[in-house]
GROMACS .gro file of C-alpha atoms in nm:
model
  377
    1MET     CA    1   0.065  -0.832  -0.112
    2THR     CA    2  -0.163  -1.080  -0.315
    3VAL     CA    3  -0.386  -1.136  -0.017
    4LEU     CA    4  -0.349  -0.759   0.076
    5LEU     CA    5  -0.506  -0.608  -0.207
    6PRO     CA    6  -0.821  -0.777  -0.234
    7VAL     CA    7  -0.849  -0.712   0.128
    8LEU     CA    8  -0.791  -0.356   0.058
    9GLY     CA    9  -1.052  -0.333  -0.172
   10LEU     CA   10  -1.295  -0.503   0.010
   11VAL     CA   11  -1.233  -0.250   0.273
   12ALA     CA   12  -1.267   0.043  -0.009
   13VAL     CA   13  -1.604  -0.076  -0.140
   14ALA     CA   14  -1.763  -0.171   0.239
   15LEU     CA   15  -1.630   0.195   0.327
   16CYS     CA   16  -1.797   0.347  -0.001
   17ALA     CA   17  -2.107   0.141   0.050
   18LEU     CA   18  -2.145   0.267   0.454
   19LEU     CA   19  -2.085   0.618   0.288
   20LEU     CA   20  -2.348   0.598   0.050
   21PHE     CA   21  -2.593   0.430   0.301
   22GLY     CA   22  -2.546   0.708   0.519
   23LEU     CA   23  -2.570   0.997   0.283
   24GLY     CA   24  -2.917   0.799   0.140
   25THR     CA   25  -3.080   0.782   0.497
   26ALA     CA   26  -2.966   1.132   0.553
   27ARG     CA   27  -3.182   1.269   0.265
   28VAL     CA   28  -3.451   1.045   0.265
   29GLY     CA   29  -3.482   0.829   0.582
   30VAL     CA   30  -3.409   0.464   0.646
   31LEU     CA   31  -3.737   0.340   0.558
   32ALA     CA   32  -3.717   0.536   0.237
   33VAL     CA   33  -3.365   0.363   0.171
   34VAL     CA   34  -3.562   0.012   0.225
   35ILE     CA   35  -3.824   0.071   0.022
   36GLY     CA   36  -3.582   0.183  -0.264
   37VAL     CA   37  -3.372  -0.109  -0.188
   38VAL     CA   38  -3.650  -0.379  -0.249
   39ALA     CA   39  -3.756  -0.187  -0.566
   40ALA     CA   40  -3.452  -0.172  -0.722
   41VAL     CA   41  -3.382  -0.522  -0.654
   42VAL     CA   42  -3.611  -0.670  -0.934
   43PRO     CA   43  -3.455  -0.430  -1.228
   44VAL     CA   44  -3.105  -0.530  -1.159
   45ALA     CA   45  -3.136  -0.885  -1.137
   46VAL     CA   46  -3.313  -0.857  -1.486
   47VAL     CA   47  -3.039  -0.662  -1.613
   48VAL     CA   48  -2.779  -0.929  -1.437
   49ALA     CA   49  -2.936  -1.222  -1.583
   50THR     CA   50  -2.882  -1.056  -1.926
   51PHE     CA   51  -2.543  -1.015  -1.942
   52LEU     CA   52  -2.492  -1.348  -1.779
   53TRP     CA   53  -2.689  -1.468  -2.060
   54ILE     CA   54  -2.482  -1.273  -2.318
   55ASP     CA   55  -2.150  -1.413  -2.151
   56ARG     CA   56  -2.246  -1.776  -2.175
   57TRP     CA   57  -1.960  -1.909  -2.437
   58GLU     CA   58  -1.670  -1.818  -2.239
   59PRO     CA   59  -1.797  -1.715  -1.905
   60GLU     CA   60  -1.554  -1.417  -1.740
   61PRO     CA   61  -1.419  -1.511  -1.405
   62GLY     CA   62  -1.719  -1.431  -1.128
   63ARG     CA   63  -1.472  -1.221  -0.915
   64LEU     CA   64  -1.387  -0.993  -1.196
   65LEU     CA   65  -1.749  -0.954  -1.273
   66LEU     CA   66  -1.876  -0.927  -0.910
   67LEU     CA   67  -1.581  -0.650  -0.847
   68SER     CA   68  -1.727  -0.456  -1.159
   69PHE     CA   69  -2.050  -0.482  -1.027
   70PHE     CA   70  -1.935  -0.345  -0.670
   71TRP     CA   71  -1.715  -0.079  -0.843
   72GLY     CA   72  -2.013   0.072  -1.016
   73ALA     CA   73  -2.270   0.030  -0.728
   74CYS     CA   74  -2.014   0.183  -0.463
   75ILE     CA   75  -1.705   0.361  -0.580
   76ALA     CA   76  -1.855   0.506  -0.893
   77THR     CA   77  -2.148   0.586  -0.757
   78LEU     CA   78  -1.969   0.777  -0.497
   79THR     CA   79  -1.731   0.974  -0.704
   80ALA     CA   80  -1.988   1.073  -0.949
   81LEU     CA   81  -2.199   1.216  -0.651
   82LEU     CA   82  -1.902   1.409  -0.517
   83ILE     CA   83  -1.858   1.577  -0.851
   84ASN     CA   84  -2.218   1.622  -0.982
   85ASP     CA   85  -2.297   1.768  -0.626
   86THR     CA   86  -2.002   2.028  -0.659
   87ALA     CA   87  -2.092   2.076  -1.038
   88ALA     CA   88  -2.441   2.168  -0.945
   89THR     CA   89  -2.347   2.408  -0.693
   90VAL     CA   90  -2.099   2.583  -0.912
   91GLY     CA   91  -2.369   2.597  -1.150
   92ASP     CA   92  -2.586   2.769  -0.911
   93MET     CA   93  -2.355   3.009  -0.819
   94LEU     CA   94  -2.261   3.098  -1.175
   95LEU     CA   95  -2.592   3.048  -1.332
   96GLY     CA   96  -2.849   3.125  -1.093
   97SER     CA   97  -3.039   2.893  -0.809
   98GLY     CA   98  -3.188   2.611  -0.959
   99ASN     CA   99  -2.980   2.592  -1.283
  100GLY     CA  100  -2.675   2.416  -1.140
  101HIS     CA  101  -2.871   2.054  -1.149
  102LYS     CA  102  -2.916   2.117  -1.513
  103ILE     CA  103  -2.547   2.171  -1.574
  104SER     CA  104  -2.490   1.851  -1.312
  105ALA     CA  105  -2.732   1.636  -1.543
  106ILE     CA  106  -2.617   1.743  -1.881
  107VAL     CA  107  -2.240   1.833  -1.851
  108SER     CA  108  -2.123   1.705  -1.556
  109ALA     CA  109  -2.333   1.378  -1.523
  110PRO     CA  110  -2.243   1.223  -1.878
  111LEU     CA  111  -1.868   1.292  -1.858
  112VAL     CA  112  -1.781   1.158  -1.501
  113GLU     CA  113  -2.026   0.874  -1.453
  114GLU     CA  114  -1.936   0.718  -1.816
  115ALA     CA  115  -1.572   0.773  -1.714
  116VAL     CA  116  -1.569   0.592  -1.388
  117LYS     CA  117  -1.848   0.337  -1.527
  118ALA     CA  118  -1.600   0.241  -1.772
  119VAL     CA  119  -1.306   0.182  -1.513
  120PRO     CA  120  -1.309  -0.188  -1.458
  121VAL     CA  121  -1.366  -0.245  -1.839
  122LEU     CA  122  -1.043  -0.064  -1.886
  123ALA     CA  123  -0.886  -0.248  -1.576
  124VAL     CA  124  -0.950  -0.574  -1.733
  125PHE     CA  125  -0.825  -0.471  -2.103
  126LEU     CA  126  -0.506  -0.350  -1.969
  127LEU     CA  127  -0.416  -0.528  -1.634
  128ARG     CA  128  -0.582  -0.890  -1.746
  129PRO     CA  129  -0.582  -0.852  -2.121
  130ARG     CA  130  -0.612  -1.323  -2.141
  131GLU     CA  131  -0.925  -1.228  -2.011
  132PHE     CA  132  -1.058  -0.985  -2.280
  133ASP     CA  133  -1.101  -1.128  -2.583
  134GLY     CA  134  -1.347  -0.876  -2.763
  135VAL     CA  135  -1.673  -0.680  -2.803
  136VAL     CA  136  -1.865  -0.948  -2.623
  137ASP     CA  137  -1.598  -0.916  -2.298
  138GLY     CA  138  -1.610  -0.521  -2.331
  139ILE     CA  139  -2.002  -0.541  -2.339
  140VAL     CA  140  -2.020  -0.779  -2.013
  141TYR     CA  141  -1.790  -0.580  -1.824
  142ALA     CA  142  -1.941  -0.286  -1.888
  143GLY     CA  143  -2.276  -0.383  -1.828
  144PHE     CA  144  -2.183  -0.531  -1.482
  145SER     CA  145  -2.041  -0.209  -1.381
  146ALA     CA  146  -2.309  -0.009  -1.515
  147ALA     CA  147  -2.566  -0.255  -1.356
  148GLY     CA  148  -2.402  -0.200  -1.008
  149PHE     CA  149  -2.443   0.218  -1.079
  150ALA     CA  150  -2.782   0.201  -1.167
  151PHE     CA  151  -2.884  -0.006  -0.894
  152THR     CA  152  -2.711   0.245  -0.585
  153GLU     CA  153  -2.913   0.509  -0.812
  154ASN     CA  154  -3.223   0.319  -0.843
  155ILE     CA  155  -3.208   0.260  -0.470
  156TYR     CA  156  -3.187   0.690  -0.393
  157TYR     CA  157  -3.475   0.770  -0.700
  158PHE     CA  158  -3.692   0.540  -0.533
  159GLY     CA  159  -3.645   0.607  -0.172
  160ARG     CA  160  -3.693   0.994  -0.293
  161ALA     CA  161  -4.009   0.899  -0.445
  162PHE     CA  162  -4.126   0.747  -0.135
  163ALA     CA  163  -4.012   0.980   0.086
  164GLU     CA  164  -4.166   1.277  -0.116
  165HIS     CA  165  -4.522   1.104  -0.229
  166GLY     CA  166  -4.555   0.784  -0.098
  167LEU     CA  167  -4.629   0.447  -0.261
  168GLY     CA  168  -4.841   0.626  -0.555
  169ASP     CA  169  -5.032   0.453  -0.816
  170GLY     CA  170  -4.865   0.410  -1.109
  171THR     CA  171  -4.987   0.740  -1.290
  172SER     CA  172  -4.926   0.981  -0.999
  173ALA     CA  173  -4.586   1.068  -0.871
  174GLY     CA  174  -4.441   0.789  -0.587
  175VAL     CA  175  -4.254   0.491  -0.600
  176LEU     CA  176  -4.519   0.286  -0.869
  177ALA     CA  177  -4.458   0.544  -1.123
  178ALA     CA  178  -4.124   0.579  -1.049
  179PHE     CA  179  -4.021   0.203  -1.070
  180ILE     CA  180  -4.224   0.209  -1.415
  181LEU     CA  181  -4.023   0.498  -1.592
  182ARG     CA  182  -3.692   0.344  -1.430
  183GLY     CA  183  -3.761  -0.030  -1.392
  184VAL     CA  184  -3.962  -0.108  -1.657
  185LEU     CA  185  -3.940   0.153  -1.933
  186SER     CA  186  -3.547   0.196  -1.920
  187PRO     CA  187  -3.376  -0.024  -1.691
  188PHE     CA  188  -3.116  -0.083  -1.965
  189THR     CA  189  -3.002   0.304  -1.989
  190HIS     CA  190  -2.687   0.321  -1.798
  191PRO     CA  191  -2.604  -0.032  -1.896
  192LEU     CA  192  -2.655   0.089  -2.255
  193PHE     CA  193  -2.431   0.403  -2.255
  194THR     CA  194  -2.140   0.220  -2.085
  195VAL     CA  195  -2.166  -0.060  -2.326
  196LEU     CA  196  -2.053   0.200  -2.588
  197THR     CA  197  -1.750   0.262  -2.420
  198GLY     CA  198  -1.707  -0.138  -2.401
  199ILE     CA  199  -1.782  -0.196  -2.766
  200GLY     CA  200  -1.517   0.066  -2.830
  201ILE     CA  201  -1.246  -0.117  -2.566
  202GLY     CA  202  -1.368  -0.451  -2.699
  203VAL     CA  203  -1.244  -0.321  -3.059
  204ALA     CA  204  -0.952  -0.214  -2.946
  205ALA     CA  205  -0.876  -0.562  -2.808
  206ARG     CA  206  -0.890  -0.712  -3.128
  207SER     CA  207  -0.693  -0.468  -3.319
  208THR     CA  208  -0.311  -0.469  -3.433
  209SER     CA  209  -0.298  -0.153  -3.520
  210ARG     CA  210  -0.209   0.156  -3.275
  211ARG     CA  211  -0.504   0.408  -3.400
  212PRO     CA  212  -0.770   0.184  -3.354
  213ARG     CA  213  -0.646   0.087  -3.025
  214VAL     CA  214  -0.679   0.436  -2.941
  215LEU     CA  215  -0.973   0.565  -3.120
  216ALA     CA  216  -1.216   0.287  -3.091
  217PRO     CA  217  -1.225   0.334  -2.684
  218LEU     CA  218  -1.231   0.701  -2.725
  219GLY     CA  219  -1.508   0.681  -2.989
  220GLY     CA  220  -1.702   0.481  -2.751
  221TYR     CA  221  -1.665   0.697  -2.471
  222LEU     CA  222  -1.789   0.990  -2.658
  223ALA     CA  223  -2.077   0.778  -2.791
  224ALA     CA  224  -2.168   0.704  -2.440
  225ILE     CA  225  -2.155   1.064  -2.284
  226SER     CA  226  -2.329   1.198  -2.607
  227LEU     CA  227  -2.603   0.958  -2.546
  228HIS     CA  228  -2.638   0.997  -2.186
  229ALA     CA  229  -2.631   1.374  -2.223
  230LEU     CA  230  -2.949   1.357  -2.435
  231TRP     CA  231  -3.092   1.103  -2.249
  232ASN     CA  232  -3.062   1.362  -1.933
  233ALA     CA  233  -3.148   1.680  -2.138
  234ALA     CA  234  -3.493   1.518  -2.239
  235ALA     CA  235  -3.583   1.446  -1.890
  236THR     CA  236  -3.436   1.811  -1.764
  237ILE     CA  237  -3.517   2.040  -2.005
  238GLY     CA  238  -3.736   1.826  -2.225
  239GLY     CA  239  -4.133   1.830  -2.165
  240ALA     CA  240  -4.327   1.518  -2.177
  241THR     CA  241  -4.332   1.519  -2.592
  242THR     CA  242  -3.937   1.565  -2.617
  243PHE     CA  243  -3.881   1.280  -2.379
  244LEU     CA  244  -4.110   1.021  -2.536
  245ASN     CA  245  -3.939   1.115  -2.887
  246VAL     CA  246  -3.606   1.047  -2.739
  247TYR     CA  247  -3.753   0.741  -2.589
  248PHE     CA  248  -3.854   0.595  -2.906
  249LEU     CA  249  -3.652   0.743  -3.171
  250ILE     CA  250  -3.349   0.724  -3.033
  251MET     CA  251  -3.306   0.508  -2.708
  252VAL     CA  252  -3.547   0.215  -2.837
  253PRO     CA  253  -3.342   0.176  -3.180
  254MET     CA  254  -3.006   0.211  -3.010
  255PHE     CA  255  -3.112  -0.077  -2.783
  256ILE     CA  256  -3.213  -0.290  -3.073
  257GLY     CA  257  -2.937  -0.223  -3.241
  258VAL     CA  258  -2.660  -0.310  -2.959
  259LEU     CA  259  -2.874  -0.623  -2.912
  260LEU     CA  260  -2.841  -0.713  -3.261
  261LEU     CA  261  -2.466  -0.678  -3.193
  262VAL     CA  262  -2.491  -0.897  -2.924
  263LEU     CA  263  -2.651  -1.165  -3.109
  264TRP     CA  264  -2.422  -1.161  -3.405
  265GLN     CA  265  -2.116  -1.149  -3.216
  266ARG     CA  266  -2.253  -1.460  -3.011
  267ARG     CA  267  -2.305  -1.651  -3.355
  268ARG     CA  268  -1.964  -1.536  -3.444
  269GLU     CA  269  -1.820  -1.707  -3.126
  270GLN     CA  270  -2.024  -2.023  -3.209
  271ARG     CA  271  -1.857  -2.044  -3.558
  272ILE     CA  272  -1.528  -1.982  -3.412
  273ILE     CA  273  -1.521  -2.248  -3.164
  274ALA     CA  274  -1.728  -2.527  -3.428
  275ALA     CA  275  -1.426  -2.391  -3.654
  276ALA     CA  276  -1.176  -2.513  -3.433
  277LEU     CA  277  -1.339  -2.815  -3.313
  278PRO     CA  278  -1.219  -3.075  -3.581
  279ALA     CA  279  -0.871  -2.986  -3.556
  280MET     CA  280  -0.882  -3.032  -3.165
  281VAL     CA  281  -1.014  -3.404  -3.247
  282ARG     CA  282  -0.725  -3.436  -3.499
  283ALA     CA  283  -0.472  -3.315  -3.190
  284ARG     CA  284  -0.644  -3.564  -2.974
  285TRP     CA  285  -0.760  -3.311  -2.707
  286ILE     CA  286  -1.141  -3.379  -2.750
  287ALA     CA  287  -1.278  -3.696  -2.867
  288PRO     CA  288  -1.469  -3.709  -3.206
  289SER     CA  289  -1.809  -3.764  -3.014
  290GLU     CA  290  -1.783  -3.470  -2.816
  291VAL     CA  291  -1.787  -3.233  -3.150
  292GLU     CA  292  -2.131  -3.200  -3.170
  293LEU     CA  293  -2.183  -3.131  -2.791
  294LEU     CA  294  -1.946  -2.859  -2.788
  295ALA     CA  295  -2.074  -2.696  -3.087
  296SER     CA  296  -2.356  -2.524  -2.943
  297LEU     CA  297  -2.483  -2.350  -2.618
  298SER     CA  298  -2.790  -2.647  -2.629
  299GLY     CA  299  -2.561  -2.931  -2.664
  300ARG     CA  300  -2.350  -2.806  -2.388
  301ARG     CA  301  -2.617  -2.742  -2.130
  302GLN     CA  302  -2.755  -3.104  -2.262
  303TRP     CA  303  -2.430  -3.232  -2.143
  304ARG     CA  304  -2.376  -3.044  -1.824
  305ARG     CA  305  -2.729  -3.133  -1.685
  306GLN     CA  306  -2.674  -3.507  -1.819
  307ALA     CA  307  -2.368  -3.495  -1.589
  308ALA     CA  308  -2.550  -3.377  -1.287
  309ARG     CA  309  -2.806  -3.590  -1.328
  310GLU     CA  310  -2.618  -3.879  -1.320
  311SER     CA  311  -2.292  -3.810  -1.123
  312GLY     CA  312  -2.358  -3.486  -0.951
  313ARG     CA  313  -2.293  -3.133  -0.919
  314ARG     CA  314  -1.937  -3.145  -0.910
  315ALA     CA  315  -1.903  -3.370  -1.251
  316ALA     CA  316  -2.148  -3.096  -1.391
  317ALA     CA  317  -1.915  -2.825  -1.258
  318ALA     CA  318  -1.627  -3.028  -1.403
  319VAL     CA  319  -1.792  -3.079  -1.766
  320ALA     CA  320  -1.805  -2.702  -1.747
  321ALA     CA  321  -1.470  -2.641  -1.702
  322TYR     CA  322  -1.394  -2.875  -1.956
  323GLN     CA  323  -1.613  -2.675  -2.196
  324ALA     CA  324  -1.493  -2.370  -2.107
  325SER     CA  325  -1.117  -2.507  -2.152
  326VAL     CA  326  -1.212  -2.596  -2.500
  327THR     CA  327  -1.346  -2.245  -2.562
  328GLU     CA  328  -1.049  -2.071  -2.465
  329LEU     CA  329  -0.797  -2.290  -2.668
  330ALA     CA  330  -1.075  -2.208  -2.986
  331PHE     CA  331  -1.023  -1.833  -2.925
  332LEU     CA  332  -0.655  -1.901  -2.855
  333ARG     CA  333  -0.593  -2.051  -3.199
  334ARG     CA  334  -0.824  -1.766  -3.357
  335ASP     CA  335  -0.584  -1.520  -3.211
  336VAL     CA  336  -0.259  -1.700  -3.319
  337ALA     CA  337  -0.380  -1.676  -3.663
  338THR     CA  338  -0.504  -1.333  -3.678
  339GLY     CA  339  -0.175  -1.204  -3.476
  340THR     CA  340  -0.333  -1.086  -3.164
  341ALA     CA  341  -0.225  -1.353  -2.922
  342ASP     CA  342  -0.069  -1.180  -2.583
  343GLY     CA  343   0.233  -1.295  -2.432
  344ASP     CA  344   0.370  -1.665  -2.488
  345PRO     CA  345   0.105  -1.830  -2.677
  346ASP     CA  346   0.257  -2.157  -2.643
  347HIS     CA  347   0.300  -2.124  -2.261
  348ARG     CA  348  -0.073  -2.072  -2.278
  349GLN     CA  349  -0.149  -2.307  -2.488
  350GLU     CA  350   0.027  -2.592  -2.256
  351ARG     CA  351  -0.156  -2.455  -1.951
  352LEU     CA  352  -0.526  -2.492  -2.140
  353LEU     CA  353  -0.451  -2.848  -2.214
  354ALA     CA  354  -0.341  -2.899  -1.854
  355ALA     CA  355  -0.676  -2.753  -1.728
  356LEU     CA  356  -0.876  -2.947  -2.018
  357ARG     CA  357  -0.693  -3.284  -1.906
  358GLY     CA  358  -0.775  -3.186  -1.549
  359ALA     CA  359  -1.111  -3.150  -1.594
  360ARG     CA  360  -1.181  -3.381  -1.829
  361ALA     CA  361  -1.031  -3.613  -1.561
  362GLU     CA  362  -1.224  -3.524  -1.283
  363ALA     CA  363  -1.543  -3.562  -1.451
  364VAL     CA  364  -1.467  -3.953  -1.549
  365ARG     CA  365  -1.378  -3.971  -1.216
  366LEU     CA  366  -1.680  -3.850  -1.020
  367ALA     CA  367  -1.870  -4.038  -1.313
  368ALA     CA  368  -1.710  -4.388  -1.238
  369GLY     CA  369  -1.801  -4.326  -0.841
  370ARG     CA  370  -1.390  -4.333  -0.782
  371PRO     CA  371  -1.208  -4.173  -0.462
  372GLU     CA  372  -1.045  -3.859  -0.497
  373PRO     CA  373  -0.681  -3.911  -0.533
  374ALA     CA  374  -0.482  -3.863  -0.215
  375SER     CA  375  -0.306  -3.558  -0.241
  376SER     CA  376   0.111  -3.570  -0.248
  377GLY     CA  377   0.126  -3.305   0.027
   0.00000   0.00000   0.00000
């Protein structure tokens, strides 16, 4: 079962990707899809790099981040496409031809898209609580899922712009104009919406009371669909002035507010780790000389670079694993102190200490140039 589930997941993602490719080529053509892919790579690379930067103190498992991205890019996109197209068809039947897309954009899309994009965040929170430490993790998982969704959506929008108007010149309809609007001015719109849900789930992860654990994710989801609906309404039924007002008076301040929250949370994580380091020294888990290096991202980065320069990339990876274990131990001490530790904290501490000592031994071995120990098997 451990092997079967990942395989089934990859098959499902591959089938969804093939189906989306087929739908895209049927609607706009193969060349337009290729142009769309090329244009969509740039904004998604910027968005993903940003969320990796946010996640530097305690990097989440790469496989979970990749799974979140593929969920958003394939399964969430396909689900939303099917439901939104159905809503548009029903809207045309009830309100007259041409009105269904408004219902789809303003009602169906926010409700459905924000729900399916939030699935990876909720899944990690419920199924892998030890990998979910709070608001920053909620932001990161939500951001990756939404980045995948926006990537696939941008492929279609850029491809359709090319099929209908060609490349354009940046001021007229075409790929360049679509790229400026979606890739330059608003690459973070989908992540911004879903991040609100992620913040709510992150608040729930740090709470010991039942009410916030229910109301915080629900409030985040309602905020996400409200902002999403407002954005779509401005683009669908509002004029240029309305759209610009929503963009500059609501979207930009919201983005700045979330950015400030991220910076505050990162600073808070640094304080938690710095406060735990003296106790780790007293417990002989780390050396006194390592405190300054572990207390800042710049110190950690310098340590990894020095290890890579002197002993190679494997030594740098061992140092990174050592640093990650220190971070997790610091967060575990905080969870124990606040009563939010999940499962058996003593067992988890022993596991983390074993990982820390193993990483230290590997880094020392590589630095000394000693051969790898023979396997006992």
